[in-house]
Amino acid sequence: MKKIFFNVFVSFFVLNLVAQTPVDNFIHHPLLKNANVSLLIRETGKGKVVGRYNANKSIIPASTLKLVTTASALELLGPNFRFQTKLEISGNVTKEHVLQGNLIIKGSGDPTLGSEFLGEKNFLDQWVLAIKQAGISKIEGKIIADASIYNQEGVSPFWIWEDIGNYYAPSIFGISYLDNTFRLVLRSGPIGTTPAIIRTLPDLPDLVIENYLKSSKITFDSAYFCGMPNSNLRRLYGEIPANRAEFVVKGDIPNPVFLLAKQFSDKLIQSGITVNNPPVAEFSTPFDGQVVYTHFSPPLRDIIKQTNERSNNHYAECLFRYLGLGEGVPVTGRGGVKTIRNLWKLKGLPVDQLFMCDGSGLSPMNAVSAQFITELLDYMYSKSAFSKDFFNSLPIAGKTGTLVSFLAGTPLEGKVFAKSGSIEKVKCYAGYVKNEGKTYTFVVMVNNAQGTSRAVTKKIEELLLSVFK
Protein backbone atom coordinates (compact mmCIF):
# COMPACT_ATOMS: atom_id res chain seq x y z
CA MET A 1 0.00 0.00 0.00
CA LYS A 2 2.82 2.36 0.95
CA LYS A 3 4.61 1.51 -2.28
CA ILE A 4 1.49 2.31 -4.35
CA PHE A 5 1.05 5.62 -2.53
CA PHE A 6 4.70 6.48 -3.09
CA ASN A 7 4.48 5.68 -6.80
CA VAL A 8 1.33 7.81 -7.19
CA PHE A 9 2.98 10.70 -5.34
CA VAL A 10 6.12 10.50 -7.49
CA SER A 11 4.05 10.31 -10.68
CA PHE A 12 2.01 13.34 -9.64
CA PHE A 13 5.18 15.26 -8.76
CA VAL A 14 6.84 14.40 -12.09
CA LEU A 15 3.72 15.32 -14.08
CA ASN A 16 3.52 18.59 -12.24
CA LEU A 17 7.12 19.37 -13.14
CA VAL A 18 6.49 18.51 -16.79
CA ALA A 19 3.43 20.77 -16.85
CA GLN A 20 5.48 23.83 -15.90
CA THR A 21 5.92 25.62 -19.23
CA PRO A 22 8.08 28.72 -19.64
CA VAL A 23 4.90 30.81 -19.53
CA ASP A 24 3.80 29.09 -16.30
CA ASN A 25 7.17 29.81 -14.73
CA PHE A 26 6.94 33.43 -15.87
CA ILE A 27 3.46 34.29 -14.63
CA HIS A 28 3.90 32.46 -11.29
CA HIS A 29 7.16 34.16 -10.39
CA PRO A 30 6.86 36.16 -7.12
CA LEU A 31 7.77 39.33 -9.01
CA LEU A 32 4.50 39.06 -10.93
CA LYS A 33 2.18 37.68 -8.27
CA ASN A 34 0.04 40.85 -8.21
CA ALA A 35 0.74 41.96 -11.77
CA ASN A 36 -1.56 42.25 -14.76
CA VAL A 37 -0.08 40.30 -17.65
CA SER A 38 -1.23 39.91 -21.26
CA LEU A 39 0.95 37.59 -23.32
CA LEU A 40 0.87 35.81 -26.66
CA ILE A 41 3.66 34.08 -28.60
CA ARG A 42 2.96 32.26 -31.87
CA GLU A 43 4.27 31.58 -35.33
CA THR A 44 3.47 34.39 -37.75
CA GLY A 45 0.43 34.07 -39.95
CA LYS A 46 -1.78 32.80 -37.12
CA GLY A 47 0.41 29.74 -36.77
CA LYS A 48 1.09 27.48 -33.80
CA VAL A 49 0.65 29.14 -30.41
CA VAL A 50 3.81 28.76 -28.33
CA GLY A 51 2.51 30.48 -25.23
CA ARG A 52 -0.41 32.61 -24.10
CA TYR A 53 -1.86 34.14 -20.97
CA ASN A 54 -4.77 36.60 -20.77
CA ALA A 55 -4.14 37.29 -24.44
CA ASN A 56 -7.49 39.04 -24.96
CA LYS A 57 -7.22 41.22 -21.83
CA SER A 58 -6.46 44.88 -22.48
CA ILE A 59 -3.80 46.47 -20.28
CA ILE A 60 -1.49 49.51 -20.46
CA PRO A 61 0.93 49.09 -23.41
CA ALA A 62 3.24 52.13 -22.93
CA SER A 63 5.34 52.72 -26.07
CA THR A 64 4.44 49.42 -27.73
CA LEU A 65 1.36 51.42 -28.79
CA LYS A 66 3.66 53.12 -31.31
CA LEU A 67 3.40 49.90 -33.33
CA VAL A 68 -0.29 50.69 -33.86
CA THR A 69 0.43 54.30 -34.80
CA THR A 70 3.28 53.58 -37.20
CA ALA A 71 1.58 50.59 -38.85
CA SER A 72 -1.54 52.69 -39.36
CA ALA A 73 0.45 55.53 -40.90
CA LEU A 74 2.18 53.17 -43.31
CA GLU A 75 -1.08 51.53 -44.36
CA LEU A 76 -2.92 54.81 -44.88
CA LEU A 77 -0.18 57.06 -46.26
CA GLY A 78 2.44 54.73 -47.74
CA PRO A 79 6.21 54.75 -47.09
CA ASN A 80 6.93 57.48 -49.67
CA PHE A 81 4.57 60.03 -48.14
CA ARG A 82 6.18 63.38 -47.27
CA PHE A 83 4.76 66.23 -45.19
CA GLN A 84 4.60 69.50 -47.15
CA THR A 85 5.16 72.85 -45.45
CA LYS A 86 4.38 75.66 -47.88
CA LEU A 87 5.53 79.25 -48.05
CA GLU A 88 2.69 81.34 -49.45
CA ILE A 89 2.23 85.04 -50.16
CA SER A 90 -0.96 87.05 -49.99
CA GLY A 91 -1.17 90.31 -51.91
CA ASN A 92 1.02 91.52 -54.72
CA VAL A 93 4.75 91.83 -55.34
CA THR A 94 5.48 95.22 -56.90
CA LYS A 95 8.10 96.08 -59.49
CA GLU A 96 10.13 97.43 -56.59
CA HIS A 97 10.14 93.89 -55.09
CA VAL A 98 7.82 94.84 -52.24
CA LEU A 99 5.35 92.24 -50.99
CA GLN A 100 2.17 94.18 -50.25
CA GLY A 101 0.75 91.48 -48.06
CA ASN A 102 1.68 88.65 -45.74
CA LEU A 103 4.22 85.85 -45.97
CA ILE A 104 2.57 82.67 -44.67
CA ILE A 105 4.19 79.51 -43.33
CA LYS A 106 1.47 76.93 -43.98
CA GLY A 107 1.94 74.11 -41.49
CA SER A 108 1.14 70.50 -42.32
CA GLY A 109 2.10 68.76 -39.08
CA ASP A 110 5.66 67.90 -40.18
CA PRO A 111 7.62 66.76 -37.08
CA THR A 112 11.03 67.10 -38.76
CA LEU A 113 11.46 70.87 -39.24
CA GLY A 114 14.82 71.59 -37.62
CA SER A 115 14.85 68.14 -36.00
CA GLU A 116 18.15 66.81 -34.68
CA PHE A 117 17.21 63.35 -35.95
CA LEU A 118 15.99 63.81 -39.54
CA GLY A 119 15.82 66.40 -42.27
CA GLU A 120 17.84 69.42 -43.34
CA LYS A 121 19.18 71.32 -40.32
CA ASN A 122 19.73 74.58 -42.25
CA PHE A 123 16.35 74.57 -44.00
CA LEU A 124 15.69 78.22 -43.08
CA ASP A 125 18.53 79.25 -45.40
CA GLN A 126 16.68 77.48 -48.22
CA TRP A 127 13.50 79.32 -47.29
CA VAL A 128 15.27 82.69 -47.38
CA LEU A 129 16.69 81.83 -50.81
CA ALA A 130 13.20 80.92 -52.04
CA ILE A 131 11.84 84.32 -50.96
CA LYS A 132 14.67 86.10 -52.75
CA GLN A 133 14.04 84.02 -55.89
CA ALA A 134 10.38 85.07 -55.69
CA GLY A 135 11.63 88.63 -56.18
CA ILE A 136 10.85 89.90 -52.69
CA SER A 137 13.15 92.33 -50.90
CA LYS A 138 10.60 93.90 -48.55
CA ILE A 139 7.55 92.55 -46.72
CA GLU A 140 4.97 95.17 -45.76
CA GLY A 141 2.68 92.72 -44.03
CA LYS A 142 3.42 90.05 -41.45
CA ILE A 143 5.11 86.69 -41.34
CA ILE A 144 2.31 84.40 -40.22
CA ALA A 145 2.96 80.86 -38.99
CA ASP A 146 -0.34 79.15 -39.76
CA ALA A 147 -0.77 76.06 -37.56
CA SER A 148 -4.54 75.87 -37.97
CA ILE A 149 -4.50 72.37 -39.49
CA TYR A 150 -4.57 71.02 -35.90
CA ASN A 151 -6.64 72.25 -32.97
CA GLN A 152 -5.15 74.28 -30.14
CA GLU A 153 -5.23 71.45 -27.60
CA GLY A 154 -1.49 70.91 -27.89
CA VAL A 155 -1.20 67.99 -25.49
CA SER A 156 -3.37 64.98 -24.84
CA PRO A 157 -5.93 65.50 -22.07
CA PHE A 158 -5.01 61.97 -20.99
CA TRP A 159 -1.39 62.79 -20.13
CA ILE A 160 -0.38 63.25 -16.51
CA TRP A 161 0.72 66.61 -15.09
CA GLU A 162 4.23 65.45 -14.26
CA ASP A 163 4.88 64.69 -17.94
CA ILE A 164 3.46 67.83 -19.54
CA GLY A 165 6.18 70.41 -20.13
CA ASN A 166 8.96 67.88 -20.61
CA TYR A 167 10.80 67.16 -23.84
CA TYR A 168 9.38 63.64 -24.09
CA ALA A 169 5.82 65.03 -23.87
CA PRO A 170 6.02 68.09 -26.12
CA SER A 171 2.99 69.99 -27.32
CA ILE A 172 1.85 69.02 -30.82
CA PHE A 173 0.65 71.78 -33.12
CA GLY A 174 0.21 72.13 -36.88
CA ILE A 175 3.82 73.40 -36.94
CA SER A 176 6.66 71.72 -35.05
CA TYR A 177 10.16 73.13 -34.78
CA LEU A 178 13.44 71.86 -33.29
CA ASP A 179 11.64 68.74 -32.04
CA ASN A 180 9.65 71.22 -29.90
CA THR A 181 12.51 70.87 -27.41
CA PHE A 182 14.76 73.38 -25.65
CA ARG A 183 17.81 72.78 -23.49
CA LEU A 184 18.33 74.52 -20.17
CA VAL A 185 21.94 74.95 -19.07
CA LEU A 186 22.40 74.96 -15.27
CA ARG A 187 25.27 75.36 -12.82
CA SER A 188 24.93 73.33 -9.63
CA GLY A 189 26.62 73.98 -6.29
CA PRO A 190 26.86 72.05 -3.02
CA ILE A 191 24.30 69.42 -2.06
CA GLY A 192 21.01 71.01 -1.04
CA THR A 193 21.47 74.28 -2.93
CA THR A 194 19.41 75.50 -5.87
CA PRO A 195 21.26 75.29 -9.22
CA ALA A 196 21.63 78.55 -11.13
CA ILE A 197 20.04 78.97 -14.56
CA ILE A 198 22.69 79.97 -17.12
CA ARG A 199 20.89 80.04 -20.49
CA THR A 200 18.45 78.28 -22.79
CA LEU A 201 19.18 76.79 -26.20
CA PRO A 202 17.61 78.17 -28.32
CA ASP A 203 17.23 81.59 -26.73
CA LEU A 204 13.71 81.94 -25.26
CA PRO A 205 13.63 85.46 -23.78
CA ASP A 206 9.96 85.29 -22.77
CA LEU A 207 10.31 82.02 -20.87
CA VAL A 208 9.83 82.29 -17.10
CA ILE A 209 11.17 79.41 -15.01
CA GLU A 210 10.24 79.02 -11.36
CA ASN A 211 13.21 77.03 -10.13
CA TYR A 212 12.57 74.51 -7.32
CA LEU A 213 15.43 72.26 -8.38
CA LYS A 214 18.00 70.98 -5.87
CA SER A 215 21.62 69.89 -6.15
CA SER A 216 22.03 66.32 -4.97
CA LYS A 217 24.52 63.48 -4.62
CA ILE A 218 22.86 61.67 -7.54
CA THR A 219 24.84 61.25 -10.77
CA PHE A 220 21.97 61.47 -13.26
CA ASP A 221 19.25 63.85 -14.43
CA SER A 222 16.22 63.70 -12.14
CA ALA A 223 14.78 67.10 -13.10
CA TYR A 224 11.37 67.63 -14.63
CA PHE A 225 9.35 70.57 -15.88
CA CYS A 226 5.67 71.33 -15.40
CA GLY A 227 3.85 73.74 -17.70
CA MET A 228 1.11 74.05 -20.30
CA PRO A 229 1.35 74.65 -24.06
CA ASN A 230 1.45 78.30 -25.10
CA SER A 231 2.27 79.33 -21.54
CA ASN A 232 5.70 80.84 -20.99
CA LEU A 233 5.66 79.77 -17.34
CA ARG A 234 7.53 76.60 -16.43
CA ARG A 235 8.15 75.15 -12.98
CA LEU A 236 11.30 73.09 -12.56
CA TYR A 237 11.42 70.35 -9.90
CA GLY A 238 13.61 67.42 -8.94
CA GLU A 239 17.36 66.99 -8.58
CA ILE A 240 20.58 67.17 -10.60
CA PRO A 241 24.16 66.26 -9.62
CA ALA A 242 25.89 68.71 -7.30
CA ASN A 243 28.97 70.80 -8.17
CA ARG A 244 28.64 70.76 -11.97
CA ALA A 245 29.90 73.76 -13.93
CA GLU A 246 27.33 72.96 -16.60
CA PHE A 247 24.48 70.48 -16.59
CA VAL A 248 21.82 70.33 -19.29
CA VAL A 249 18.16 69.35 -18.86
CA LYS A 250 15.52 69.38 -21.59
CA GLY A 251 11.99 70.75 -21.72
CA ASP A 252 9.35 71.44 -24.34
CA ILE A 253 9.27 74.76 -26.20
CA PRO A 254 6.08 76.54 -25.06
CA ASN A 255 5.26 77.95 -28.51
CA PRO A 256 7.29 76.36 -31.30
CA VAL A 257 4.95 77.88 -33.90
CA PHE A 258 5.91 81.43 -32.94
CA LEU A 259 9.58 80.49 -32.50
CA LEU A 260 9.78 79.29 -36.11
CA ALA A 261 8.14 82.48 -37.38
CA LYS A 262 10.51 84.58 -35.25
CA GLN A 263 13.68 82.81 -36.37
CA PHE A 264 12.58 82.88 -40.01
CA SER A 265 11.90 86.61 -39.72
CA ASP A 266 15.33 87.16 -38.17
CA LYS A 267 16.97 85.19 -41.00
CA LEU A 268 15.19 87.27 -43.62
CA ILE A 269 16.29 90.51 -41.99
CA GLN A 270 19.88 89.27 -41.65
CA SER A 271 19.89 88.49 -45.39
CA GLY A 272 18.85 92.04 -46.27
CA ILE A 273 15.08 91.57 -46.67
CA THR A 274 13.06 94.22 -44.84
CA VAL A 275 10.23 92.96 -42.65
CA ASN A 276 7.95 95.75 -41.45
CA ASN A 277 6.00 93.91 -38.74
CA PRO A 278 6.72 91.40 -35.98
CA PRO A 279 5.83 87.77 -36.74
CA VAL A 280 2.70 86.10 -35.42
CA ALA A 281 1.54 82.54 -34.70
CA GLU A 282 -1.96 81.63 -35.77
CA PHE A 283 -3.73 78.58 -34.38
CA SER A 284 -7.37 78.93 -35.41
CA THR A 285 -7.81 81.08 -38.54
CA PRO A 286 -6.50 79.55 -41.78
CA PHE A 287 -4.57 81.82 -44.15
CA ASP A 288 -4.23 81.11 -47.84
CA GLY A 289 -2.11 82.58 -50.58
CA GLN A 290 0.00 81.83 -53.61
CA VAL A 291 2.58 79.08 -53.06
CA VAL A 292 6.15 80.24 -53.72
CA TYR A 293 8.01 77.32 -52.14
CA THR A 294 7.22 73.83 -50.81
CA HIS A 295 9.38 72.18 -48.16
CA PHE A 296 9.21 68.38 -48.15
CA SER A 297 9.92 66.22 -45.11
CA PRO A 298 11.96 63.02 -45.33
CA PRO A 299 9.83 60.07 -46.49
CA LEU A 300 7.50 58.39 -44.03
CA ARG A 301 9.61 55.21 -43.94
CA ASP A 302 12.40 57.25 -42.34
CA ILE A 303 10.03 58.94 -39.90
CA ILE A 304 8.56 55.56 -38.93
CA LYS A 305 12.02 54.15 -38.33
CA GLN A 306 12.97 57.06 -36.10
CA THR A 307 9.67 56.71 -34.22
CA ASN A 308 10.11 53.03 -33.44
CA GLU A 309 13.86 52.73 -33.14
CA ARG A 310 14.29 55.65 -30.73
CA SER A 311 10.75 55.57 -29.33
CA ASN A 312 10.24 59.17 -30.41
CA ASN A 313 7.05 60.44 -28.75
CA HIS A 314 7.05 63.69 -30.71
CA TYR A 315 7.12 61.96 -34.09
CA ALA A 316 4.49 59.43 -32.97
CA GLU A 317 2.10 62.13 -31.78
CA CYS A 318 2.50 64.11 -35.01
CA LEU A 319 1.65 61.01 -37.05
CA PHE A 320 -1.28 60.23 -34.77
CA ARG A 321 -2.71 63.72 -35.19
CA TYR A 322 -2.18 63.74 -38.95
CA LEU A 323 -4.12 60.50 -39.33
CA GLY A 324 -7.17 62.33 -38.04
CA LEU A 325 -7.13 64.66 -41.06
CA GLY A 326 -9.83 62.61 -42.76
CA GLU A 327 -12.21 63.45 -39.94
CA GLY A 328 -11.98 67.16 -40.73
CA VAL A 329 -9.97 70.30 -39.93
CA PRO A 330 -8.87 71.27 -37.36
CA VAL A 331 -7.50 67.82 -36.67
CA THR A 332 -8.05 66.37 -33.20
CA GLY A 333 -6.68 63.43 -31.25
CA ARG A 334 -10.13 61.87 -31.24
CA GLY A 335 -10.11 62.02 -35.03
CA GLY A 336 -6.85 60.08 -35.05
CA VAL A 337 -8.35 57.39 -32.83
CA LYS A 338 -11.41 57.07 -35.08
CA THR A 339 -9.30 56.74 -38.22
CA ILE A 340 -7.08 54.07 -36.68
CA ARG A 341 -9.94 52.02 -35.25
CA ASN A 342 -11.80 52.10 -38.57
CA LEU A 343 -8.71 50.95 -40.45
CA TRP A 344 -8.10 47.88 -38.32
CA LYS A 345 -11.78 47.03 -37.99
CA LEU A 346 -11.97 46.79 -41.78
CA LYS A 347 -8.99 44.44 -41.69
CA GLY A 348 -10.74 42.16 -39.21
CA LEU A 349 -8.71 42.92 -36.08
CA PRO A 350 -10.38 42.83 -32.64
CA VAL A 351 -10.67 46.61 -32.16
CA ASP A 352 -12.89 46.04 -29.12
CA GLN A 353 -9.57 45.23 -27.39
CA LEU A 354 -8.00 48.59 -28.40
CA PHE A 355 -8.51 51.62 -26.15
CA MET A 356 -6.35 54.35 -27.64
CA CYS A 357 -5.92 57.85 -26.17
CA ASP A 358 -2.72 59.03 -27.86
CA GLY A 359 -0.22 57.93 -30.46
CA SER A 360 2.90 57.48 -28.36
CA GLY A 361 1.67 55.33 -25.47
CA LEU A 362 2.56 57.98 -22.90
CA SER A 363 -0.92 58.07 -21.39
CA PRO A 364 -1.73 55.53 -18.64
CA MET A 365 -5.29 55.58 -20.01
CA ASN A 366 -4.27 53.60 -23.10
CA ALA A 367 -5.07 49.90 -23.07
CA VAL A 368 -4.70 47.11 -25.61
CA SER A 369 -4.46 43.34 -25.60
CA ALA A 370 -1.63 41.07 -26.61
CA GLN A 371 -4.03 39.50 -29.09
CA PHE A 372 -4.70 42.78 -30.90
CA ILE A 373 -1.02 43.68 -31.21
CA THR A 374 -0.20 40.13 -32.34
CA GLU A 375 -2.89 40.32 -35.04
CA LEU A 376 -1.47 43.67 -36.14
CA LEU A 377 2.10 42.32 -36.23
CA ASP A 378 0.93 39.28 -38.19
CA TYR A 379 -0.86 41.49 -40.70
CA MET A 380 2.11 43.79 -41.18
CA TYR A 381 4.48 40.85 -41.67
CA SER A 382 2.32 38.58 -43.83
CA LYS A 383 -0.17 40.80 -45.68
CA SER A 384 0.93 44.42 -45.77
CA ALA A 385 2.36 45.84 -48.99
CA PHE A 386 4.75 47.75 -46.74
CA SER A 387 5.92 44.81 -44.66
CA LYS A 388 9.62 45.46 -45.27
CA ASP A 389 9.43 49.12 -44.23
CA PHE A 390 7.59 48.24 -41.04
CA PHE A 391 9.96 45.41 -40.12
CA ASN A 392 13.03 47.55 -40.82
CA SER A 393 11.74 50.26 -38.49
CA LEU A 394 12.08 48.04 -35.42
CA PRO A 395 15.07 48.04 -33.06
CA ILE A 396 17.20 44.89 -33.02
CA ALA A 397 17.93 43.14 -29.72
CA GLY A 398 21.45 43.80 -28.51
CA LYS A 399 22.17 45.96 -31.55
CA THR A 400 20.15 49.13 -32.10
CA GLY A 401 17.87 51.74 -30.61
CA THR A 402 15.95 51.09 -27.42
CA LEU A 403 16.82 47.37 -27.60
CA VAL A 404 20.60 47.87 -27.57
CA SER A 405 20.94 46.21 -24.16
CA PHE A 406 17.93 43.87 -24.40
CA LEU A 407 19.08 40.23 -24.74
CA ALA A 408 22.60 41.48 -25.45
CA GLY A 409 25.17 38.68 -25.25
CA THR A 410 22.51 35.95 -25.34
CA PRO A 411 21.63 33.43 -28.08
CA LEU A 412 18.75 35.74 -29.11
CA GLU A 413 20.95 38.78 -29.74
CA GLY A 414 20.25 39.97 -33.28
CA LYS A 415 17.24 37.65 -33.62
CA VAL A 416 14.57 39.77 -31.93
CA PHE A 417 13.06 42.77 -33.75
CA ALA A 418 10.71 44.56 -31.43
CA LYS A 419 9.35 47.67 -29.75
CA SER A 420 9.77 48.19 -26.04
CA GLY A 421 7.43 50.15 -23.80
CA SER A 422 8.03 51.58 -20.36
CA ILE A 423 6.20 54.03 -18.10
CA GLU A 424 5.68 53.91 -14.33
CA LYS A 425 4.82 50.31 -13.32
CA VAL A 426 4.56 49.21 -16.97
CA LYS A 427 7.03 47.11 -18.97
CA CYS A 428 6.22 45.68 -22.37
CA TYR A 429 7.88 44.18 -25.45
CA ALA A 430 6.27 43.30 -28.77
CA GLY A 431 7.65 42.27 -32.13
CA TYR A 432 9.20 39.36 -33.98
CA VAL A 433 11.64 36.55 -33.23
CA LYS A 434 13.52 34.85 -36.06
CA ASN A 435 14.71 31.48 -34.83
CA GLU A 436 15.75 28.27 -36.59
CA GLY A 437 14.25 29.30 -39.93
CA LYS A 438 10.90 30.39 -38.51
CA THR A 439 9.41 33.77 -37.64
CA TYR A 440 7.31 34.28 -34.53
CA THR A 441 5.30 37.20 -33.23
CA PHE A 442 5.44 37.86 -29.53
CA VAL A 443 3.76 40.31 -27.17
CA VAL A 444 4.56 40.41 -23.45
CA MET A 445 2.95 43.20 -21.43
CA VAL A 446 3.30 43.54 -17.66
CA ASN A 447 1.57 46.09 -15.43
CA ASN A 448 2.11 46.58 -11.68
CA ALA A 449 4.87 44.09 -10.99
CA GLN A 450 6.43 43.97 -7.52
CA GLY A 451 9.97 44.87 -8.55
CA THR A 452 11.89 47.34 -10.66
CA SER A 453 11.54 47.88 -14.37
CA ARG A 454 14.92 46.23 -14.88
CA ALA A 455 13.85 43.18 -12.87
CA VAL A 456 10.77 42.76 -15.06
CA THR A 457 12.89 43.13 -18.19
CA LYS A 458 15.16 40.36 -16.95
CA LYS A 459 12.19 38.04 -16.45
CA ILE A 460 10.92 38.79 -19.95
CA GLU A 461 14.37 38.02 -21.32
CA GLU A 462 14.38 34.71 -19.40
CA LEU A 463 10.94 33.87 -20.80
CA LEU A 464 12.02 34.42 -24.40
CA LEU A 465 15.26 32.52 -23.89
CA SER A 466 13.30 29.58 -22.41
CA VAL A 467 10.79 29.54 -25.25
CA PHE A 468 13.40 29.84 -28.01
CA LYS A 469 16.25 27.81 -26.57
XYZ file of C-alpha atoms in Angstrom, residues 80 84 106 111 116 142 157 189 265 275 286 292 325 345-346 351 371 390 395 416:
20
model
C 6.929 57.481 -49.674
C 4.601 69.497 -47.145
C 1.465 76.934 -43.984
C 7.620 66.763 -37.081
C 18.152 66.811 -34.682
C 3.423 90.047 -41.446
C -5.933 65.500 -22.074
C 26.616 73.984 -6.295
C 11.897 86.613 -39.717
C 10.225 92.956 -42.647
C -6.498 79.551 -41.780
C 6.149 80.243 -53.724
C -7.130 64.659 -41.060
C -11.776 47.027 -37.986
C -11.972 46.794 -41.780
C -10.671 46.614 -32.156
C -4.028 39.497 -29.087
C 7.592 48.243 -41.037
C 15.072 48.036 -33.059
C 14.565 39.766 -31.930
